[in-house]
Amino acid sequence: MSSNYSSGDTIDIFRPTAPGRFDFTPFFEDIFFSIVPSVILLVLVPYRVISLGREPRKVSRGVLLDNKSMFLAGFAIMQMVLLVLHSTNAALRTRATIAAATLTFIDALSLCVLSHLEHVRSVRPSVIINVYVLLTLPLDIARSRTLWLNDGTKSIAAVFTGTLGIKLLVLVAEAIEKRALLLPRYRYTSPETTSGIYSRSFFWWLNTLMRTGFHRVLNNEDLYPIGDDMTSVVLHDHAQQAWRSAKKGHSRALLWSTLNAVRTQLAYCVLPRVCLIGFRYAQPFLIFRTVSFASSTDESENVGWGLTAAYGLVFVGLAVSTGTYYHMVYRFVTSTRGSLVSMIYNKTVDLSITAIDESIAITLMSSDTEAICHGFETINELWAVPIELGLALWLLERQLGLAFSAPATVAIIAATAISIMAKYMGKAQKIWIQGIQTRVDITASMLGSMKAIKMLGFSDRLTTLVQGLRIKELKLSSGLQITSASAYTTLSLIGLLASPMNTAISTVPNMNAAMACFDRIQSFLESDARKDHRLPLSAPSRKTILQAAPEMEGNIELEDIPSGADPNEDSTQLIATRNASFAWSVLGKPVVNDVSFQMLRGQFLFIIGPVGCGKSTLLKGLLGETPSVKGFVYSNSPATAYVDQTAWIQNGTIQQNILGISTFEEPWYTQVIRACALEYDIAKLPNGHATPVGSAGISLSGGQKQRVAMARAIYAKKELVIFDDVFSGLDTETEEQIFRRLLGRHGLLRQLGVSVLVVTHAVHRLSYADHIIAMDETGRFAEQGSLQQLRVAEGYVQSLATKHKEEDRTKVDDEIPINTNTTMVGSGIVEKVDAELADLNRQTGEFAVYKYYFSSIGWPSSFLFFGTMATYGIASKMTELLIIFWTDAITIQGDKVNGFYLGVYGLLAILAILGVVGGCYYLNLVIVPRSSKVLHARLLDTVMCAPLSFFTMTDTGTTTNRFSQDMTVIDTELPYALIDLSLMFVVAVMGAILMCLSAGYFAATMPPIVLMVWVLQKYYLRTSRQIRLLDLEAKSPLYSHFIESLNGLATIRAFGWTDNFLGRNMTLLDTSQKPYYLLFCIQRWLGLILDLMVAALAVILMVLVVKLRSNVASGFVGLALLNVMSFNQSLAIIVKEWTALETSIGAVARLRSFSAETATENLPAESQGVPEDWPAYGSIDFRNVSASYNPEGTLVLRKLNLSIRAGEKIGICGRSGSGKSSLITTLFRMLEITPESSITIDGIDITTVPRQKIRSRLNAVPQEPFFIKGTIRSNADPYHQHTDAEIVTAIRKVYLWDIVTDKGGLDADLDTEFFSHGQRQLFCLARAILRRSKIVVLDEVTSSVDTASDALMQRIIREEFKECTVIAVAHRLDTILDFDKIVLLSAGELMEFDSPRALMSRPSAFRALYNS
């Protein structure tokens, strides 16, 4: 072959290859190897230069910049020399040569400018420069070869080769990262952000994290931060902007607005997906050409080496494009998650309190968002699959002719089936998610009220209820589970046809499920927001008022402001109402009717009235929370310190709860602590101000929680403070201290001139009020005025006949021990956790976890499942081997063998189908429901049997996360990962065997490959398992923040803390996004390595084919290449599903460790049986009883000795925190008693009786009412032991039947707003009437009711429980004066135990407490 183009050659001919030469034509090289890349670069450079011109300087100057400038200057000079040489030398000069050289010279100059700007104004190496140099370098090598092959261009070839060397130096210099040169403000940017294109393409930026995870335990601080473009603030702003501009009425408005918000991340997925299609569909052409080459020994080996290089290029391209594509997809998915969660929370804090459903927000944030993200992982397949199907069918038509219609028909039928199935998927998904929502709602409610549940003995009932919901949910989910050259080219094409069809089978149903979740979230986002109806105190006109609420004009009765009623008349006014009526919905019946009053600055205003008259509704109306259906509310206090009737306490320390979002000021903090009478309580706590209070303040008494909430309100220094019946849980001594220190003449709030609005049943404290409003049962104002005016008005106040306590101005506070350690404490909750034990299995995992999971399935079922998977894998791959024998038989015997081989082929295909269908059916309908049911039951039993101390130390969100997130993983991710991994593992093993059979020497690669994969999985899994656990753990604070925000929504908005809580949510979301995103990234890190390994195998196999083609039949070559091609896909799926299995098994590991490590309150010795009628009498003896929350904890009761005879009525009193609640919780065996302690009931030592048995035999009314989600009937009679008539009679006795009848009777759902707080206590008393027991325990049952309701409850207690032993904790000491005995406690010790008469007749502590 001549090395020169002869005179007869036309170098300007436009074709890729030169005739008779293994080379490209010069004209083709000039056009496509030079001009096209140059033009693309020159188009992109101006846009990038303009973009960088807007950026600030980010990188310091250094040697790297000088080297870049030097290399690029040299490159430009060399390009100029080449231009001159081409102009003076006609050898190999085509029509395009001068244009190509000129454009390349201009490129070099533009690169000099761009490189300088990229270096100083971008934190990462230039993408444009690196891509341009990397892509043109191999093209220039081909051009250099052409020049060297031609004798007339040696000088040009030499200069061109020198230019190549300089370009290589430019490539190296531009690829160097600048992290060490970044200016200080950019130093802590994520390594991904500062990485160059090579590091990101091959995931080198993750290597440091992988090494760290291999060598030690990871924590959240080790994880790289999220990039600026994926921070929650940025995502939320984009999502909110897109949602505001969306067409809200459209059924898919949220879907399109979300896609619009993350359109950039979605667009980045397109190019790598197109490249993936190109590389994937190049494989059949390579197989065809390789089999032809192997069957023709006449062809040159150069063709084989060219094919080897092509295989290497295609498989490396597949590896990089796959990695890049999924990396971009996961950035898109992570951005979608951040957008949706932030929008859901933003809507949550804007919800109307009348529309709050706690479970909806939590389920939307967890299950629905996860389902959407799962669907969005394959959203690009919606456009890619049709393209791939079209390509596959077109190529099949070329290969088979008309016979291609068979697979085409199958594809059409499959597509039709998918579309039909998808319609049902969305509905099934919505029903299933609603089932999850109901279960999680009840579980979260249960976890937040475990003290009341244990006291009521409802543990068994709640266990049955929640497990029943779980089984129902699994039944709902069961409807949701889905899941020779010519011959081998055809098989490869059919495989390529099957791949997009399989993708479609999973993509379309998943997307429809995501659509259903989008519908649920959209409905939530479009639900009623809080509409603040309050108007400013600034003399508004009627026009202003009408503009204030245009949406409500049709529903609100508007009135003209009467002449002279301008609310701005008095500049001292803070709040004013004019004929206002408030309801719990815009169209609902008003609870508060036609009220008018004004509140002045610095005024103390008290509101009183009977239970259920609307006092709390009025307060929430003044805060803008409940709708005003008539009249006007004016306010000059946008931020208000509000303390709800049920104290809102966050899971943190006492100090954190008091500070809220305020900064710590020690003198002011100490003053507030003293004003709220918390010094004594804090002094007794083990960690003082740093004592964790647990979820919802479970470790505090009711009075302590109220005082902490009061302290928070005062510490915030707001102009207006609103207390909603906050004194109900306080003893008289503490109540006296707080009234004197806060509301007295010299009280803190008086001194500060703060306005105070108090709703209270403590009518004996009305003397502290400047103005009093009394409400009647209809929700109207019965009277208002000062106490002196109302005493003589013969109205409601005068009818109370209460002894009003005047402030003792001469009294000086006693010295109280003060814990002087009031310095700012850390934000972490103090927990006694051994870090090493907590991190066991985080790195290495255990076979025991798999054993634990498969034992929940049952070993016979497990073996049966894996047997079906093996049947599929073996049978499906044997069909490929059969093709060799089939084609050989046809060659020898002709077509008469077709019937036999077709039968064998069909038999194998049927076996494969039966294996996969049978396995999937068995997994989805037998294995998953069984294991999910068993694992949930184990988790539920662990929680229900946990001691009370567990709930004081463990965040509710953490436990809720186990019931929601972990269970969702076990239901969805784990079984699908198991089935796909099992299938692909068998297929990959069979593929490896077939490759070894095809090329014997290839078997030598298997041991190193197996060893490499084993080492790789050891290295990889140490980090992946940890990040998965960090992902699960990082979601717990996010869930807790959601739950706490929902519980304290009115408080958060009243304080004006909404923006701060939004910011807190953004921070927690960013924290949870880090492991979520990095888990995806390290999966791609592993996938890329395995894909590159397959690329190496393909090259090795091609080398063997080239060198041994005379010894290997072409059929076996095709079989080997087909399996290399499918091996790549099998390994990709194995990597994905193996990773998913290993990471999702982390949920099982968490459940296993939780069940193993969580202590149980039930001890082995507690197994004694008791008679059916026990307790038959009700006598109780406490002997030397000392108790604590846990065996090693601080004693809360000390050496208590107490004997209660059957039928006695015992009142328990003492200041808040004295041990009253601890005494009764000890009786219910919720605290741990010391070995020398003894408690007997009717002579039976209860320390030997199962705890649930004790609780079920005692009758309790807890301080905080607890209701099961359900009807009035199911709450009044949880165990279904009474007739409707008996239930109605009990409800009538507490005068609630009229309210129940108005709202639907016994079948009405008992929601949170069904009863007022006082009415809830009355209902709990009705439940106690139905539940007969000889021992009745009442924990502050009259604390939240007015005096009339108090009298009613006392009468009911005395009539209904006259034959019972009654133990009543009381702060209203009048209610227990006729009891048989009084127990007075102080600091957990028994101070006095005698009859009220005896105690009042001598100078006792009880008499002092009563007189206080």
PDB file of N, CA, C and O in Angstrom, residues 850-889:
ATOM      1  N   TYR A 850     -29.716 -10.499  57.532  1.00  0.00           N
ATOM      2  CA  TYR A 850     -30.418 -11.248  56.496  1.00  0.00           C
ATOM      3  C   TYR A 850     -31.177 -12.432  57.099  1.00  0.00           C
ATOM      4  O   TYR A 850     -32.303 -12.737  56.691  1.00  0.00           O
ATOM      5  N   LYS A 851     -30.524 -13.077  58.046  1.00  0.00           N
ATOM      6  CA  LYS A 851     -31.185 -14.201  58.713  1.00  0.00           C
ATOM      7  C   LYS A 851     -32.453 -13.731  59.420  1.00  0.00           C
ATOM      8  O   LYS A 851     -33.487 -14.401  59.375  1.00  0.00           O
ATOM      9  N   TYR A 852     -32.369 -12.559  60.045  1.00  0.00           N
ATOM     10  CA  TYR A 852     -33.516 -11.982  60.748  1.00  0.00           C
ATOM     11  C   TYR A 852     -34.665 -11.720  59.770  1.00  0.00           C
ATOM     12  O   TYR A 852     -35.832 -12.014  60.063  1.00  0.00           O
ATOM     13  N   TYR A 853     -34.319 -11.205  58.583  1.00  0.00           N
ATOM     14  CA  TYR A 853     -35.347 -10.901  57.584  1.00  0.00           C
ATOM     15  C   TYR A 853     -35.967 -12.177  57.019  1.00  0.00           C
ATOM     16  O   TYR A 853     -37.197 -12.310  56.952  1.00  0.00           O
ATOM     17  N   PHE A 854     -35.118 -13.128  56.635  1.00  0.00           N
ATOM     18  CA  PHE A 854     -35.660 -14.344  56.029  1.00  0.00           C
ATOM     19  C   PHE A 854     -36.397 -15.210  57.046  1.00  0.00           C
ATOM     20  O   PHE A 854     -37.300 -15.960  56.678  1.00  0.00           O
ATOM     21  N   SER A 855     -36.031 -15.080  58.316  1.00  0.00           N
ATOM     22  CA  SER A 855     -36.798 -15.801  59.330  1.00  0.00           C
ATOM     23  C   SER A 855     -38.209 -15.234  59.459  1.00  0.00           C
ATOM     24  O   SER A 855     -39.147 -15.960  59.821  1.00  0.00           O
ATOM     25  N   SER A 856     -38.377 -13.955  59.165  1.00  0.00           N
ATOM     26  CA  SER A 856     -39.724 -13.379  59.185  1.00  0.00           C
ATOM     27  C   SER A 856     -40.557 -13.880  58.012  1.00  0.00           C
ATOM     28  O   SER A 856     -41.785 -13.848  58.056  1.00  0.00           O
ATOM     29  N   ILE A 857     -39.881 -14.335  56.968  1.00  0.00           N
ATOM     30  CA  ILE A 857     -40.575 -14.910  55.807  1.00  0.00           C
ATOM     31  C   ILE A 857     -40.891 -16.379  56.056  1.00  0.00           C
ATOM     32  O   ILE A 857     -41.982 -16.868  55.732  1.00  0.00           O
ATOM     33  N   GLY A 858     -39.905 -17.080  56.629  1.00  0.00           N
ATOM     34  CA  GLY A 858     -39.999 -18.537  56.782  1.00  0.00           C
ATOM     35  C   GLY A 858     -39.029 -19.185  55.811  1.00  0.00           C
ATOM     36  O   GLY A 858     -39.009 -18.847  54.626  1.00  0.00           O
ATOM     37  N   TRP A 859     -38.196 -20.098  56.296  1.00  0.00           N
ATOM     38  CA  TRP A 859     -37.155 -20.680  55.448  1.00  0.00           C
ATOM     39  C   TRP A 859     -37.687 -21.481  54.261  1.00  0.00           C
ATOM     40  O   TRP A 859     -37.146 -21.379  53.148  1.00  0.00           O
ATOM     41  N   PRO A 860     -38.750 -22.293  54.400  1.00  0.00           N
ATOM     42  CA  PRO A 860     -39.261 -22.995  53.212  1.00  0.00           C
ATOM     43  C   PRO A 860     -39.693 -22.032  52.109  1.00  0.00           C
ATOM     44  O   PRO A 860     -39.403 -22.255  50.925  1.00  0.00           O
ATOM     45  N   SER A 861     -40.359 -20.963  52.490  1.00  0.00           N
ATOM     46  CA  SER A 861     -40.798 -19.974  51.496  1.00  0.00           C
ATOM     47  C   SER A 861     -39.599 -19.314  50.837  1.00  0.00           C
ATOM     48  O   SER A 861     -39.608 -19.041  49.620  1.00  0.00           O
ATOM     49  N   SER A 862     -38.565 -19.037  51.607  1.00  0.00           N
ATOM     50  CA  SER A 862     -37.369 -18.400  51.050  1.00  0.00           C
ATOM     51  C   SER A 862     -36.709 -19.302  50.007  1.00  0.00           C
ATOM     52  O   SER A 862     -36.355 -18.848  48.911  1.00  0.00           O
ATOM     53  N   PHE A 863     -36.547 -20.576  50.328  1.00  0.00           N
ATOM     54  CA  PHE A 863     -35.914 -21.504  49.385  1.00  0.00           C
ATOM     55  C   PHE A 863     -36.767 -21.690  48.127  1.00  0.00           C
ATOM     56  O   PHE A 863     -36.245 -21.804  47.013  1.00  0.00           O
ATOM     57  N   LEU A 864     -38.081 -21.718  48.297  1.00  0.00           N
ATOM     58  CA  LEU A 864     -38.965 -21.845  47.144  1.00  0.00           C
ATOM     59  C   LEU A 864     -38.815 -20.645  46.219  1.00  0.00           C
ATOM     60  O   LEU A 864     -38.746 -20.791  44.987  1.00  0.00           O
ATOM     61  N   PHE A 865     -38.740 -19.457  46.783  1.00  0.00           N
ATOM     62  CA  PHE A 865     -38.588 -18.244  45.981  1.00  0.00           C
ATOM     63  C   PHE A 865     -37.281 -18.276  45.190  1.00  0.00           C
ATOM     64  O   PHE A 865     -37.260 -18.034  43.978  1.00  0.00           O
ATOM     65  N   PHE A 866     -36.162 -18.581  45.856  1.00  0.00           N
ATOM     66  CA  PHE A 866     -34.879 -18.598  45.162  1.00  0.00           C
ATOM     67  C   PHE A 866     -34.830 -19.720  44.121  1.00  0.00           C
ATOM     68  O   PHE A 866     -34.145 -19.586  43.098  1.00  0.00           O
ATOM     69  N   GLY A 867     -35.562 -20.784  44.352  1.00  0.00           N
ATOM     70  CA  GLY A 867     -35.629 -21.849  43.355  1.00  0.00           C
ATOM     71  C   GLY A 867     -36.291 -21.388  42.076  1.00  0.00           C
ATOM     72  O   GLY A 867     -35.830 -21.714  40.968  1.00  0.00           O
ATOM     73  N   THR A 868     -37.360 -20.614  42.200  1.00  0.00           N
ATOM     74  CA  THR A 868     -38.037 -20.099  40.995  1.00  0.00           C
ATOM     75  C   THR A 868     -37.141 -19.127  40.243  1.00  0.00           C
ATOM     76  O   THR A 868     -37.135 -19.090  39.011  1.00  0.00           O
ATOM     77  N   MET A 869     -36.352 -18.328  40.980  1.00  0.00           N
ATOM     78  CA  MET A 869     -35.434 -17.387  40.328  1.00  0.00           C
ATOM     79  C   MET A 869     -34.346 -18.133  39.558  1.00  0.00           C
ATOM     80  O   MET A 869     -33.987 -17.758  38.431  1.00  0.00           O
ATOM     81  N   ALA A 870     -33.824 -19.197  40.164  1.00  0.00           N
ATOM     82  CA  ALA A 870     -32.797 -19.996  39.489  1.00  0.00           C
ATOM     83  C   ALA A 870     -33.354 -20.654  38.233  1.00  0.00           C
ATOM     84  O   ALA A 870     -32.681 -20.732  37.204  1.00  0.00           O
ATOM     85  N   THR A 871     -34.602 -21.109  38.294  1.00  0.00           N
ATOM     86  CA  THR A 871     -35.245 -21.725  37.123  1.00  0.00           C
ATOM     87  C   THR A 871     -35.290 -20.741  35.965  1.00  0.00           C
ATOM     88  O   THR A 871     -34.962 -21.078  34.818  1.00  0.00           O
ATOM     89  N   TYR A 872     -35.678 -19.506  36.264  1.00  0.00           N
ATOM     90  CA  TYR A 872     -35.738 -18.484  35.206  1.00  0.00           C
ATOM     91  C   TYR A 872     -34.352 -18.246  34.613  1.00  0.00           C
ATOM     92  O   TYR A 872     -34.180 -18.238  33.380  1.00  0.00           O
ATOM     93  N   GLY A 873     -33.352 -18.002  35.471  1.00  0.00           N
ATOM     94  CA  GLY A 873     -32.032 -17.646  34.981  1.00  0.00           C
ATOM     95  C   GLY A 873     -31.411 -18.726  34.121  1.00  0.00           C
ATOM     96  O   GLY A 873     -30.869 -18.450  33.050  1.00  0.00           O
ATOM     97  N   ILE A 874     -31.509 -19.960  34.576  1.00  0.00           N
ATOM     98  CA  ILE A 874     -30.897 -21.063  33.834  1.00  0.00           C
ATOM     99  C   ILE A 874     -31.633 -21.312  32.519  1.00  0.00           C
ATOM    100  O   ILE A 874     -31.015 -21.429  31.455  1.00  0.00           O
ATOM    101  N   ALA A 875     -32.964 -21.351  32.580  1.00  0.00           N
ATOM    102  CA  ALA A 875     -33.737 -21.653  31.369  1.00  0.00           C
ATOM    103  C   ALA A 875     -33.580 -20.554  30.326  1.00  0.00           C
ATOM    104  O   ALA A 875     -33.438 -20.831  29.129  1.00  0.00           O
ATOM    105  N   SER A 876     -33.606 -19.284  30.748  1.00  0.00           N
ATOM    106  CA  SER A 876     -33.528 -18.190  29.777  1.00  0.00           C
ATOM    107  C   SER A 876     -32.170 -18.141  29.088  1.00  0.00           C
ATOM    108  O   SER A 876     -32.092 -17.860  27.885  1.00  0.00           O
ATOM    109  N   LYS A 877     -31.086 -18.434  29.783  1.00  0.00           N
ATOM    110  CA  LYS A 877     -29.761 -18.388  29.163  1.00  0.00           C
ATOM    111  C   LYS A 877     -29.477 -19.640  28.340  1.00  0.00           C
ATOM    112  O   LYS A 877     -28.700 -19.592  27.378  1.00  0.00           O
ATOM    113  N   MET A 878     -30.109 -20.762  28.672  1.00  0.00           N
ATOM    114  CA  MET A 878     -29.897 -21.979  27.890  1.00  0.00           C
ATOM    115  C   MET A 878     -30.452 -21.836  26.480  1.00  0.00           C
ATOM    116  O   MET A 878     -29.995 -22.517  25.560  1.00  0.00           O
ATOM    117  N   THR A 879     -31.433 -20.954  26.296  1.00  0.00           N
ATOM    118  CA  THR A 879     -31.955 -20.736  24.937  1.00  0.00           C
ATOM    119  C   THR A 879     -30.875 -20.177  24.023  1.00  0.00           C
ATOM    120  O   THR A 879     -30.854 -20.465  22.825  1.00  0.00           O
ATOM    121  N   GLU A 880     -29.958 -19.349  24.579  1.00  0.00           N
ATOM    122  CA  GLU A 880     -28.887 -18.779  23.758  1.00  0.00           C
ATOM    123  C   GLU A 880     -27.897 -19.868  23.342  1.00  0.00           C
ATOM    124  O   GLU A 880     -27.418 -19.880  22.194  1.00  0.00           O
ATOM    125  N   LEU A 881     -27.577 -20.775  24.255  1.00  0.00           N
ATOM    126  CA  LEU A 881     -26.671 -21.882  23.912  1.00  0.00           C
ATOM    127  C   LEU A 881     -27.322 -22.805  22.892  1.00  0.00           C
ATOM    128  O   LEU A 881     -26.655 -23.355  21.993  1.00  0.00           O
ATOM    129  N   LEU A 882     -28.642 -22.965  23.013  1.00  0.00           N
ATOM    130  CA  LEU A 882     -29.368 -23.843  22.097  1.00  0.00           C
ATOM    131  C   LEU A 882     -29.237 -23.363  20.652  1.00  0.00           C
ATOM    132  O   LEU A 882     -29.228 -24.182  19.713  1.00  0.00           O
ATOM    133  N   ILE A 883     -29.126 -22.025  20.459  1.00  0.00           N
ATOM    134  CA  ILE A 883     -29.037 -21.479  19.109  1.00  0.00           C
ATOM    135  C   ILE A 883     -27.840 -22.054  18.345  1.00  0.00           C
ATOM    136  O   ILE A 883     -27.920 -22.320  17.132  1.00  0.00           O
ATOM    137  N   ILE A 884     -26.708 -22.251  19.056  1.00  0.00           N
ATOM    138  CA  ILE A 884     -25.512 -22.792  18.395  1.00  0.00           C
ATOM    139  C   ILE A 884     -25.796 -24.188  17.824  1.00  0.00           C
ATOM    140  O   ILE A 884     -25.523 -24.470  16.645  1.00  0.00           O
ATOM    141  N   PHE A 885     -26.343 -25.038  18.654  1.00  0.00           N
ATOM    142  CA  PHE A 885     -26.631 -26.407  18.200  1.00  0.00           C
ATOM    143  C   PHE A 885     -27.712 -26.408  17.116  1.00  0.00           C
ATOM    144  O   PHE A 885     -27.686 -27.231  16.195  1.00  0.00           O
ATOM    145  N   TRP A 886     -28.653 -25.475  17.230  1.00  0.00           N
ATOM    146  CA  TRP A 886     -29.730 -25.375  16.235  1.00  0.00           C
ATOM    147  C   TRP A 886     -29.164 -25.008  14.869  1.00  0.00           C
ATOM    148  O   TRP A 886     -29.438 -25.660  13.861  1.00  0.00           O
ATOM    149  N   THR A 887     -28.338 -23.952  14.824  1.00  0.00           N
ATOM    150  CA  THR A 887     -27.777 -23.503  13.535  1.00  0.00           C
ATOM    151  C   THR A 887     -26.829 -24.557  12.958  1.00  0.00           C
ATOM    152  O   THR A 887     -26.796 -24.765  11.735  1.00  0.00           O
ATOM    153  N   ASP A 888     -26.063 -25.225  13.803  1.00  0.00           N
ATOM    154  CA  ASP A 888     -25.179 -26.291  13.311  1.00  0.00           C
ATOM    155  C   ASP A 888     -25.984 -27.452  12.741  1.00  0.00           C
ATOM    156  O   ASP A 888     -25.632 -28.039  11.702  1.00  0.00           O
ATOM    157  N   ALA A 889     -27.098 -27.790  13.428  1.00  0.00           N
ATOM    158  CA  ALA A 889     -27.944 -28.889  12.951  1.00  0.00           C
ATOM    159  C   ALA A 889     -28.581 -28.561  11.619  1.00  0.00           C
ATOM    160  O   ALA A 889     -28.715 -29.432  10.745  1.00  0.00           O
TER     161      ALA A 889
END
